[in-house]
mmCIF file of C-alpha atoms in Angstrom:
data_model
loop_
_atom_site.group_PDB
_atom_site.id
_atom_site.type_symbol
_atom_site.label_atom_id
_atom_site.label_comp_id
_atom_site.label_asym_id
_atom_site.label_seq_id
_atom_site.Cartn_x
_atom_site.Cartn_y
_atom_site.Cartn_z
ATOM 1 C CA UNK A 41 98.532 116.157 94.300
ATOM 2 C CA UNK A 42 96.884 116.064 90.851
ATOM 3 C CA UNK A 43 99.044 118.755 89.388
ATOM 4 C CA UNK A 44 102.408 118.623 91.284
ATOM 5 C CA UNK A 45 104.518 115.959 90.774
ATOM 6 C CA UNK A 46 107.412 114.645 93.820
ATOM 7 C CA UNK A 47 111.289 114.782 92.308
ATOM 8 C CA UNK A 48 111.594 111.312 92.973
ATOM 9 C CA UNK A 49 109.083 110.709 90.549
ATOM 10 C CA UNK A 50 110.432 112.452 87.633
ATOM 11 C CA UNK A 51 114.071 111.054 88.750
ATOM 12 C CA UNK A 52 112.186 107.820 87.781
ATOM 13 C CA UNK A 53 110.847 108.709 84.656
ATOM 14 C CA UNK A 54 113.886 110.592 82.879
ATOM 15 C CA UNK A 55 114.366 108.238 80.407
ATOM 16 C CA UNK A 56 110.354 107.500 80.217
ATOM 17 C CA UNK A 57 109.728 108.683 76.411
ATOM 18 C CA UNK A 58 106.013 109.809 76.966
ATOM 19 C CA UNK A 59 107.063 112.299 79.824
ATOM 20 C CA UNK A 60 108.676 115.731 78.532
ATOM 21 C CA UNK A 61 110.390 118.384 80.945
ATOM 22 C CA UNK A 62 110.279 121.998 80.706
ATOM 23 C CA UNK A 63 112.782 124.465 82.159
ATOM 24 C CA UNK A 64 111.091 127.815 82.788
ATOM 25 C CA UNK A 65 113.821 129.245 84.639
ATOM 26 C CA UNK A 66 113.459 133.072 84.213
ATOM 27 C CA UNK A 67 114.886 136.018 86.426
ATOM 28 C CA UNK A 68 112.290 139.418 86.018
ATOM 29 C CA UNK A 69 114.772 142.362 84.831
ATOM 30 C CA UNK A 70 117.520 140.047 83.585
ATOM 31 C CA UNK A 71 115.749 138.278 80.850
ATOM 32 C CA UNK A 72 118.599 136.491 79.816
ATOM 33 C CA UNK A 73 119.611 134.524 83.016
ATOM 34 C CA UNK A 74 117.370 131.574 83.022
ATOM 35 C CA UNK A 75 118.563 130.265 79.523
ATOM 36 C CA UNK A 76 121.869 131.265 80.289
ATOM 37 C CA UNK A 77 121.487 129.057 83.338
ATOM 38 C CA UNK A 78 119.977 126.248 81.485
ATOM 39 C CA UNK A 79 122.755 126.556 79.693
ATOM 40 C CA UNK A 80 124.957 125.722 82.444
ATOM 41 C CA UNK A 81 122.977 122.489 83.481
ATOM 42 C CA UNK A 82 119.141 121.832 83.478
ATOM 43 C CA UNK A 83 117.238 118.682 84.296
ATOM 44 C CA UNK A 84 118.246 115.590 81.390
ATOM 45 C CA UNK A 85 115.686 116.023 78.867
ATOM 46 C CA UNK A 86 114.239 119.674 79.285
ATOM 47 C CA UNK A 87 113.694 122.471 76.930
ATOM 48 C CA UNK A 88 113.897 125.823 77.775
ATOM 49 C CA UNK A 89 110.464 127.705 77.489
ATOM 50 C CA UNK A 90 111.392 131.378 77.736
ATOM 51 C CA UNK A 91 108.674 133.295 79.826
ATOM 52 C CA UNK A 92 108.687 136.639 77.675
ATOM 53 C CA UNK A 93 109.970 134.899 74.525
ATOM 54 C CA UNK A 94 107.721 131.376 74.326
ATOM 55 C CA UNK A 95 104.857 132.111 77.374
ATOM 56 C CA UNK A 96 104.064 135.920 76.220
ATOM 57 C CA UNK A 97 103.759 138.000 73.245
ATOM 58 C CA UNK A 98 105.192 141.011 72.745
ATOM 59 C CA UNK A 99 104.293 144.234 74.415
ATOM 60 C CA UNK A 100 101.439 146.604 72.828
ATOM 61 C CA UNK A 101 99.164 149.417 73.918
ATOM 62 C CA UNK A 102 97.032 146.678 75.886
ATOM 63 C CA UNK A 103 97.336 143.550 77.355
ATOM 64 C CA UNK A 104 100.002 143.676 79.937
ATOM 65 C CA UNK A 105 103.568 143.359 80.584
ATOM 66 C CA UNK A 106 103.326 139.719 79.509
ATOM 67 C CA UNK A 107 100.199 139.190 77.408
ATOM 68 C CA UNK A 108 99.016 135.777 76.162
ATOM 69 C CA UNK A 109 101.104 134.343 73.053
ATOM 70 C CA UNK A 110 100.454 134.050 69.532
ATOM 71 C CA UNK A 111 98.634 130.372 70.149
ATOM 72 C CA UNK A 112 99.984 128.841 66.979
ATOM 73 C CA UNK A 113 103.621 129.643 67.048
ATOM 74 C CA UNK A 114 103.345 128.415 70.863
ATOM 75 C CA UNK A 115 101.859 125.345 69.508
ATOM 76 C CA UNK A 116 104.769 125.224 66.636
ATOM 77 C CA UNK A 117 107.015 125.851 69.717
ATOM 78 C CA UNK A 118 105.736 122.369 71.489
ATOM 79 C CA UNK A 119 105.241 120.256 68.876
ATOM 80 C CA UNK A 120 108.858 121.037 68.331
ATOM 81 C CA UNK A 121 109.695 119.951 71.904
ATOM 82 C CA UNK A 122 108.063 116.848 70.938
ATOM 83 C CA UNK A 123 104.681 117.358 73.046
ATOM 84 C CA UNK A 124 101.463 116.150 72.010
ATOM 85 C CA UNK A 125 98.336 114.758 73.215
ATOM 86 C CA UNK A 126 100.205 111.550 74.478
ATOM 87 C CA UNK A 127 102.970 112.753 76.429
ATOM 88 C CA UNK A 128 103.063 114.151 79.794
ATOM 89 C CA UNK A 129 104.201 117.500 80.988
ATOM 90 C CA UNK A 130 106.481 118.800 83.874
ATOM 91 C CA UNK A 131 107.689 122.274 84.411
ATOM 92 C CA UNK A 132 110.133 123.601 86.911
ATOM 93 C CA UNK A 133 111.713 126.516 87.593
ATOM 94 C CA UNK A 134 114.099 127.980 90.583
ATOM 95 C CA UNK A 135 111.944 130.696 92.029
ATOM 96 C CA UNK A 136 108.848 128.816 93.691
ATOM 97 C CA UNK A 137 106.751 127.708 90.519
ATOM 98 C CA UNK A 138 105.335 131.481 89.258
ATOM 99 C CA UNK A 139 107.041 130.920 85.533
ATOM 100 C CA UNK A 140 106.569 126.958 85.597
ATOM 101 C CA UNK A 141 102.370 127.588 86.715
ATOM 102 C CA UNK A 142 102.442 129.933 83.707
ATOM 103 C CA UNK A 143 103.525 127.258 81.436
ATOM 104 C CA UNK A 144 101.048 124.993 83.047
ATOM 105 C CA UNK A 145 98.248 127.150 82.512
ATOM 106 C CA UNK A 146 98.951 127.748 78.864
ATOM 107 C CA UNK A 147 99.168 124.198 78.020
ATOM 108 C CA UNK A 148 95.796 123.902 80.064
ATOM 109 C CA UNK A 149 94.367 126.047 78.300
ATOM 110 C CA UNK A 150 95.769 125.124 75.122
ATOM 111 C CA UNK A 151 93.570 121.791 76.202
ATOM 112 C CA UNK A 152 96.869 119.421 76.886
ATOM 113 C CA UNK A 153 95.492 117.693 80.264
ATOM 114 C CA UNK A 154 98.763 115.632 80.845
ATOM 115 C CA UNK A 155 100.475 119.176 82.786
ATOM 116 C CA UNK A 156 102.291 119.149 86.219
ATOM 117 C CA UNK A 157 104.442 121.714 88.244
ATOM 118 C CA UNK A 158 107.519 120.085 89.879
ATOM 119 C CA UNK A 159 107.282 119.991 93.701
ATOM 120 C CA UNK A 160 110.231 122.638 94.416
ATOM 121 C CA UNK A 161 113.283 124.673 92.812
ATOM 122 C CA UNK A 162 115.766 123.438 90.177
ATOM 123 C CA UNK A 163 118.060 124.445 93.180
ATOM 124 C CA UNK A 164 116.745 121.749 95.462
ATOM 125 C CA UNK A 165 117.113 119.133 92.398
ATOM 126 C CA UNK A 166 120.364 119.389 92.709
ATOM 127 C CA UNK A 167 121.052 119.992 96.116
ATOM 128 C CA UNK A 168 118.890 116.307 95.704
ATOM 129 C CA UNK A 169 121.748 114.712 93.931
ATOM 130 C CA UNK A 170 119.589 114.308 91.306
ATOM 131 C CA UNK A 171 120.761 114.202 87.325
ATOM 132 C CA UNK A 172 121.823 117.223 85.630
ATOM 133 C CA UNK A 173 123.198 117.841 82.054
ATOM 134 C CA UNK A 174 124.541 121.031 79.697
ATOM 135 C CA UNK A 175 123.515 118.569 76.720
ATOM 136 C CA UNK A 176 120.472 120.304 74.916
ATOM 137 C CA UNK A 177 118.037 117.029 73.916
ATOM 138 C CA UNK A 178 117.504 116.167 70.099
ATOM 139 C CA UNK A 179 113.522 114.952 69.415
ATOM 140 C CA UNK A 180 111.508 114.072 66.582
ATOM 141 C CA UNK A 181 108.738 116.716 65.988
ATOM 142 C CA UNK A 182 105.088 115.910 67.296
ATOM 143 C CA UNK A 183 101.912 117.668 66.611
ATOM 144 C CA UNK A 184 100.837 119.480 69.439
ATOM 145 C CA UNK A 185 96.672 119.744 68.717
ATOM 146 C CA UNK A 186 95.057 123.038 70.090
ATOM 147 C CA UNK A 187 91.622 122.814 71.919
ATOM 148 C CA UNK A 188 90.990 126.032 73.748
ATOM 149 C CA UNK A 189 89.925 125.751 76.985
ATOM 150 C CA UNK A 190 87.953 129.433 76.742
ATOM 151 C CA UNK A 191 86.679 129.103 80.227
ATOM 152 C CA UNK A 192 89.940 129.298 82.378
ATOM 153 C CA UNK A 193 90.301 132.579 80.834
ATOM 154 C CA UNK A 194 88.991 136.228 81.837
ATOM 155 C CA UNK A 195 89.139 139.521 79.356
ATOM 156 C CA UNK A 196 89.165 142.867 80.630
ATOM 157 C CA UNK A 197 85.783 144.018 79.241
ATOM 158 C CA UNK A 198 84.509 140.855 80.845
ATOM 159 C CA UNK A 199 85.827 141.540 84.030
ATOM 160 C CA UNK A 200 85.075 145.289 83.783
ATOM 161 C CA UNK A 201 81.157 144.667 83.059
ATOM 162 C CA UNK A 202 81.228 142.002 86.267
ATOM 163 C CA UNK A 203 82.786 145.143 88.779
ATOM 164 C CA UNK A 204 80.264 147.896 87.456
ATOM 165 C CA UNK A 205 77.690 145.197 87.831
ATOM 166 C CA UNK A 206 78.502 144.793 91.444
ATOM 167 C CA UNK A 207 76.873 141.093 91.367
ATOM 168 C CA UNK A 208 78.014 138.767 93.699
ATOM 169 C CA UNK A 209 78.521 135.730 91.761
ATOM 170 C CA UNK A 210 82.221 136.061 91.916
ATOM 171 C CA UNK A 211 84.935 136.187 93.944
ATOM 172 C CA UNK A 212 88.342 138.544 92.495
ATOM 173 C CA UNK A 213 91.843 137.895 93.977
ATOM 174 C CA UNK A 214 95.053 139.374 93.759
ATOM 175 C CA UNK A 215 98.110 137.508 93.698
ATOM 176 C CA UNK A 216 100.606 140.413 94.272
ATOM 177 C CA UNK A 217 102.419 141.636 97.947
ATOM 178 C CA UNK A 218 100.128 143.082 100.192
ATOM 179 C CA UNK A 219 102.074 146.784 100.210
ATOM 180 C CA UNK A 220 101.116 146.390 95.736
ATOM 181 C CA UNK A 221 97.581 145.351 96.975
ATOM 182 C CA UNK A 222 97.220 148.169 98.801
ATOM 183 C CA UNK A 223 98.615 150.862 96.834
ATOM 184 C CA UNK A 224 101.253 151.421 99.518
ATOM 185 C CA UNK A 225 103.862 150.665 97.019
ATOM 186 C CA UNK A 226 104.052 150.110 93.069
ATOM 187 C CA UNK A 227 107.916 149.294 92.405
ATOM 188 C CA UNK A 228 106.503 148.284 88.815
ATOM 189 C CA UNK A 229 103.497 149.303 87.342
ATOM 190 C CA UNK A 230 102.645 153.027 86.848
ATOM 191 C CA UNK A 231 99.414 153.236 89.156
ATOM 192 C CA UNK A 232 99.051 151.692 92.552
ATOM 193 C CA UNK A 233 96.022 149.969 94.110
ATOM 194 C CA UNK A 234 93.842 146.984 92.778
ATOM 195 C CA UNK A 235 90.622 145.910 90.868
ATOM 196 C CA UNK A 236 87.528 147.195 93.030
ATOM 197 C CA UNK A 237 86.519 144.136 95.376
ATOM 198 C CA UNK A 238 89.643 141.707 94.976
ATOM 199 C CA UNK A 239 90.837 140.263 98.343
ATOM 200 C CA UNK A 240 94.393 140.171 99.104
ATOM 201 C CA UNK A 241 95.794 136.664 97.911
ATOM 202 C CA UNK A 242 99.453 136.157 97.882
ATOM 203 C CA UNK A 243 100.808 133.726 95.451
ATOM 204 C CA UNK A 244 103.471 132.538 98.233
ATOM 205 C CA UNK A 245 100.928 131.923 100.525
ATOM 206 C CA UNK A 246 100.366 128.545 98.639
ATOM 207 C CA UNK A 247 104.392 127.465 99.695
ATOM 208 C CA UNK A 248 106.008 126.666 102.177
ATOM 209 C CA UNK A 249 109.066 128.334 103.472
ATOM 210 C CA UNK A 250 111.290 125.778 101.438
ATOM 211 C CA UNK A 251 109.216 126.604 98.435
ATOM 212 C CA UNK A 252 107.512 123.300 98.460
ATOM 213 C CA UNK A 253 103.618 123.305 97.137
ATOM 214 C CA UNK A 254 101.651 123.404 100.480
ATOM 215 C CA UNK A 255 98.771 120.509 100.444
ATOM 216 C CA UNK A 256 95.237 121.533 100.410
ATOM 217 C CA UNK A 257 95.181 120.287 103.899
ATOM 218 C CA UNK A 258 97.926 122.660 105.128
ATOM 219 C CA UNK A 259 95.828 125.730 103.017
ATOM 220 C CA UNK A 260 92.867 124.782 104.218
ATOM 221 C CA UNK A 261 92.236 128.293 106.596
ATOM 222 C CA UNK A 262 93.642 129.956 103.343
ATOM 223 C CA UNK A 263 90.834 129.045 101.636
ATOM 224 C CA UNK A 264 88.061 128.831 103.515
ATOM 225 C CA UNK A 265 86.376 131.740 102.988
ATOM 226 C CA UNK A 266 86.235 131.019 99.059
ATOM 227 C CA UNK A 267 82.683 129.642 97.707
ATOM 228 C CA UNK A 268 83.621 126.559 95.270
ATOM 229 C CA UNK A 269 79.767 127.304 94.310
ATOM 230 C CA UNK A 270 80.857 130.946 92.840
ATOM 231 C CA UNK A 271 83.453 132.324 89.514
ATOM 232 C CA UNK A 272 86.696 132.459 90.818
ATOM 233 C CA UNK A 273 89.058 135.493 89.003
ATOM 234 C CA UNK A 274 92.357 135.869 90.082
ATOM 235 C CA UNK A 275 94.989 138.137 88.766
ATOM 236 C CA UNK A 276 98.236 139.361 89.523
ATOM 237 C CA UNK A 277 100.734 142.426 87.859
ATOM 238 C CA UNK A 278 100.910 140.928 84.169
ATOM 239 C CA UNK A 279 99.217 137.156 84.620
ATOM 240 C CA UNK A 280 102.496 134.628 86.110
ATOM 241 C CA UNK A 281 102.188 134.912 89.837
ATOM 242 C CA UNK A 282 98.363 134.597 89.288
ATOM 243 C CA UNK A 283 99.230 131.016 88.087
ATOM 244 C CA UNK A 284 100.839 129.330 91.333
ATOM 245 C CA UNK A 285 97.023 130.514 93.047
ATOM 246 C CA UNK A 286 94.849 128.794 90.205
ATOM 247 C CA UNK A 287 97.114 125.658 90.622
ATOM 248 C CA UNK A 288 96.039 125.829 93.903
ATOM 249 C CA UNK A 289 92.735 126.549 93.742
ATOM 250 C CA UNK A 290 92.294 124.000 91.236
ATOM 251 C CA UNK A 291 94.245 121.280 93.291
ATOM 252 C CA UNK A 292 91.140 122.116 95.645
ATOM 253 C CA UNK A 293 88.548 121.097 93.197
ATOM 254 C CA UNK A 294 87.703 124.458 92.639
ATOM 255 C CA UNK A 295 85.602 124.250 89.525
ATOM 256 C CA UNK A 296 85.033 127.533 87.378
ATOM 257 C CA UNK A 297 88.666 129.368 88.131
ATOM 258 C CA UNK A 298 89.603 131.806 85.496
ATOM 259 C CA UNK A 299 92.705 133.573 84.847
ATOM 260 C CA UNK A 300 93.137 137.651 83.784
ATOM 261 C CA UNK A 301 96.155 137.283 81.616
ATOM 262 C CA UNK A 302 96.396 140.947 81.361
ATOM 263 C CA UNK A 303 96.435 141.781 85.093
ATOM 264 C CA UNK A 304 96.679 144.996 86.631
ATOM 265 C CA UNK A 305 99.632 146.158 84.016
ATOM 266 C CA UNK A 306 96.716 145.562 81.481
ATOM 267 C CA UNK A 307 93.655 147.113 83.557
ATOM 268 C CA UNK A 308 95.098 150.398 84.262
ATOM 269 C CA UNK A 309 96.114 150.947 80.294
ATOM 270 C CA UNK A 310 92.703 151.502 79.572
ATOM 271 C CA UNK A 311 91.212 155.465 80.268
ATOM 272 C CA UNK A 312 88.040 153.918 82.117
ATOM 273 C CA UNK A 313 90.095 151.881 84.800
ATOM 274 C CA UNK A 314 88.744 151.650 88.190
ATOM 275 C CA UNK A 315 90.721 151.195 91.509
ATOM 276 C CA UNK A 316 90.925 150.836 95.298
ATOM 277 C CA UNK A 317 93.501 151.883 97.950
ATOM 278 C CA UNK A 318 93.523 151.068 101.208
ATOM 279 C CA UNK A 319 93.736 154.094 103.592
#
């Protein structure tokens, strides 16, 4: 896999001074858990990235329940965790990879190339037998370089324009459960449905029922009916369980796959929204 990496293999580089670890353990209406958890024990070596305090911004009028961060402090944030353009990246978190493909998208797009998702949980690490520690690591400061990536990423105007144009040069997904997708249910957001013309896509779709990272091989049906030769969008409620399907898609050698931070939470704030249910 070119951006999943095996637990055997980061058990082998723990003490490897160009690899860093991230712990992006987060629990949705208990912010506080995952650090409290890292707390507990984490991976040797990790820093906590907080997923509404380090991988979002705060909440405004627009831009969804977890818009895109201030891009400086984020890169104060990693230069601080001792990442620059040398050292490689691995993420992990304990829910299937939705918080840990956020933090892999951000440093993509931040330009960092060196960016994997650990292949499963921080549960199954240590299930594993593998290393854990409570000690929080000391590191000299790097200087994390920005160099926006502006492709892998999707406004809502942008995305707007492309559904009132009703071209065909794209292809919209949604990451969320099918009952969101369909406007049967909305346990979150205050509007059900989704973007005119998205297909159903569900981010868990891409695991497999021990939350490993399924191979392209073993997604192959899953994706057949996407055109590599078309704009991929994909979205999700507020731009984190989007991430696990652009991994995916991008393990694939999908090449133009872009990413609507915002999401439905940040589509329907605007007075000019446009939906579909399924009846």
């Amino acid at each position: 896999m070119k951006n999943v990496v095996e637990m055997e293999w980061l058990s082998c580089h723990l003490e490897d001074p160009n690899v860093r670890i991230v712990d992006c353990r987060f629990q949705l209406g208990a912010p506080h858990e995952g650090f409290n958890a890292y707390l507990e024990d984490h991976i040797p070596g990790a820093f906590y990235f907080d997923l509404e305090k380090d991988l979002s911004s705060k909440v405004k009028e627009h831009g969804g329940r977890h818009p895109l961060p201030d891009i400086e402090e984020l890169a104060g944030k990693l230069s601080a965790a001792g990442i620059d353009q040398h050292v490689t990246v691995v993420a992990y978190d304990d829910q299937g990879g939705p918080f840990a493909s956020r933090m892999w998208w951000l440093l993509k797009y931040l330009g960092h190339s060196k960016t994997f998702v650990l292949n499963g949980n921080y549960s199954q690490w240590k299930e594993k037998g593998h290393d854990v520690t409570d000690k929080i690591p000391q590191i000299s400061t790097h200087n994390f370089k920005i160099n926006i990536q502006p492709s892998l990423l999707i406004e809502r105007n942008e995305l707007m324009d492309k559904v009132n144009s009703k071209n065909e040069d794209y292809i919209l997904l949604d990451s969320r459960e099918e009952k969101r997708y369909l406007g049967i249910e909305e346990p979150v957001d205050k509007v059900a449905g989704h973007i005119p013309n998205a297909r159903h896509f569900f981010w868990k779709d891409a695991l497999t029922l021990n939350q490993k990272w399924k191979t392209v091989e073993e997604q192959s049906s899953r994706l057949k009916g996407l055109d590599k030769e078309k704009e991929i969008i994909v979205y999700c409620g507020s731009g984190v369980t989007a991430c696990p399907n652009v991994l995916t898609l991008k393990e694939a050698d999908f090449p133009n796959v872009r990413l609507y931070v915002g999401s439905w939470s940040d589509w329907i704030t605007y007075e000019d929204y446009l939906l579909e249910v399924e009846k």
